[in-house]
Short mmCIF file of C-alpha atoms in Angstrom, two decimals:
data_model
loop_
_atom_site.label_atom_id
_atom_site.label_comp_id
_atom_site.label_asym_id
_atom_site.label_seq_id
_atom_site.Cartn_x
_atom_site.Cartn_y
_atom_site.Cartn_z
CA LYS A 772 88.69 83.23 110.40
CA ARG A 773 89.90 86.75 111.03
CA GLY A 774 91.75 87.70 114.17
CA SER A 775 95.25 87.95 115.48
CA VAL A 776 97.50 85.14 116.58
CA GLY A 777 98.17 86.86 119.91
CA LYS A 778 100.76 86.17 122.57
CA GLN A 779 100.99 82.41 122.70
CA LYS A 780 103.73 79.94 123.45
CA TRP A 781 105.36 78.36 120.41
CA SER A 782 106.99 75.01 120.05
CA ALA A 783 108.97 74.53 116.85
CA HIS A 784 109.86 70.90 116.35
CA VAL A 785 113.37 70.40 115.03
CA ALA A 786 114.42 66.82 114.21
CA GLY A 787 113.97 64.79 117.40
CA GLY A 788 113.80 67.68 119.86
CA SER A 789 111.89 70.89 120.31
CA VAL A 790 112.69 74.55 120.82
CA SER A 791 110.19 76.65 122.80
CA ASN A 792 110.10 80.45 122.66
CA TYR A 793 107.67 83.27 123.20
CA ILE A 794 107.09 85.38 120.14
CA LYS A 795 108.81 88.73 120.52
CA PHE A 796 106.80 91.83 119.71
CA PRO A 797 106.21 93.57 117.40
CA ALA A 798 107.94 91.11 115.06
CA ASN A 799 109.85 87.87 115.15
CA TYR A 800 112.24 86.31 112.67
CA GLY A 801 111.50 82.81 111.48
CA VAL A 802 112.82 80.27 109.00
CA VAL A 803 110.58 77.55 107.58
CA ASP A 804 111.76 74.22 106.18
CA VAL A 805 109.12 73.51 103.54
CA GLU A 806 110.32 69.93 103.03
CA GLY A 807 110.34 69.00 106.71
CA GLY A 808 107.28 71.04 107.72
CA ILE A 809 109.15 72.66 110.60
CA MET A 810 110.36 76.12 111.52
CA ALA A 811 112.76 77.81 113.86
CA ILE A 812 112.04 81.17 115.52
CA GLY A 813 113.57 83.41 118.14
CA GLY A 814 117.05 84.20 116.79
CA GLU A 815 118.56 87.64 116.39
CA LEU A 816 118.79 87.15 112.61
CA HIS A 817 117.24 84.84 110.04
CA SER A 818 120.70 83.31 109.65
CA ASP A 819 120.53 82.14 113.29
CA GLU A 820 117.43 80.05 112.62
CA GLU A 821 118.81 78.95 109.28
CA ALA A 822 121.92 77.62 111.04
CA VAL A 823 119.82 75.68 113.56
CA LEU A 824 117.83 74.00 110.82
CA LEU A 825 120.91 73.26 108.73
CA ASP A 826 122.58 71.69 111.80
CA GLN A 827 119.50 69.50 112.19
CA GLY A 828 119.77 68.23 108.61
CA SER A 829 117.57 70.61 106.62
CA ALA A 830 118.67 71.46 103.07
CA GLN A 831 119.20 75.18 102.40
CA ARG A 832 117.09 75.04 99.21
CA HIS A 833 114.07 74.18 101.40
CA LEU A 834 114.54 77.06 103.86
CA TRP A 835 112.64 80.34 103.56
CA GLY A 836 112.96 83.36 105.83
CA ILE A 837 109.89 85.17 107.14
CA ASN A 838 108.89 87.81 109.68
CA LEU A 839 105.93 87.21 111.97
CA TYR A 840 103.66 89.99 113.22
CA PRO A 841 101.31 88.24 115.65
CA ASP A 842 99.17 91.32 116.34
CA LYS A 843 98.17 91.60 112.68
CA PRO A 844 95.18 89.75 111.16
CA LEU A 845 95.89 86.14 110.19
CA ASP A 846 95.93 86.96 106.49
CA GLU A 847 98.62 89.63 107.03
CA TRP A 848 100.79 88.33 109.87
CA ILE A 849 103.47 86.63 107.73
CA GLU A 850 105.92 88.80 105.79
CA PHE A 851 108.08 86.99 103.23
CA ASP A 852 111.22 89.13 103.48
CA SER A 853 114.71 87.89 104.29
CA ILE A 854 118.19 88.03 102.80
CA ILE A 855 118.35 84.21 102.99
CA ASN A 856 115.62 84.11 100.33
CA VAL A 857 117.95 85.54 97.68
CA ARG A 858 118.99 82.59 95.55
CA PRO A 859 119.22 83.40 91.85
CA SER A 860 120.26 79.84 90.95
CA GLY A 861 116.93 78.66 92.41
CA GLY A 862 114.91 81.31 90.60
CA ASN A 863 114.36 83.68 93.55
CA ARG A 864 116.20 86.93 92.80
CA SER A 865 114.99 89.06 95.72
CA ARG A 866 114.51 89.02 99.48
CA TYR A 867 110.80 88.35 98.85
CA VAL A 868 109.53 84.79 98.27
CA GLU A 869 108.56 85.32 94.63
CA SER A 870 106.69 82.03 94.05
CA SER A 871 103.03 82.27 95.09
CA GLU A 872 102.97 78.47 95.43
CA MET A 873 105.91 78.58 97.87
CA ARG A 874 104.28 81.39 99.87
CA GLU A 875 101.18 79.20 100.19
CA VAL A 876 103.26 76.24 101.43
CA VAL A 877 105.07 78.44 103.97
CA THR A 878 101.79 79.97 105.14
CA ARG A 879 100.19 76.55 105.59
CA ILE A 880 103.13 75.26 107.67
CA VAL A 881 103.33 78.38 109.85
CA ASN A 882 99.58 78.42 110.49
CA GLN A 883 99.57 74.70 111.36
CA LEU A 884 102.39 75.24 113.86
CA ALA A 885 100.71 78.35 115.29
CA ARG A 886 97.51 76.47 115.98
CA GLY A 887 99.50 73.60 117.51
#
């Protein structure tokens, strides 16, 4: 289905609690825990969300930084670019999420959370 995500309220579930934010426009930083199926959004930097998830027990190797552009079509609204994605020891040598399989996992989690 093509369309934009639009201005909607988000609830990102972190461990036993929840964090609610409105998506900031035109873009919003986010970090997805691919093992836990959760994400954090709304910080000034990707490292802010990363710290929240790490404090809640996520493992850094499962965290991937993204940028969300809710006014773009659904197949274009997630950008896989963040300094926290650089991890040569894990096979990712750039800010971009190089594994197509990992991008698919991140996309599935973000879209599930967006549809609530």
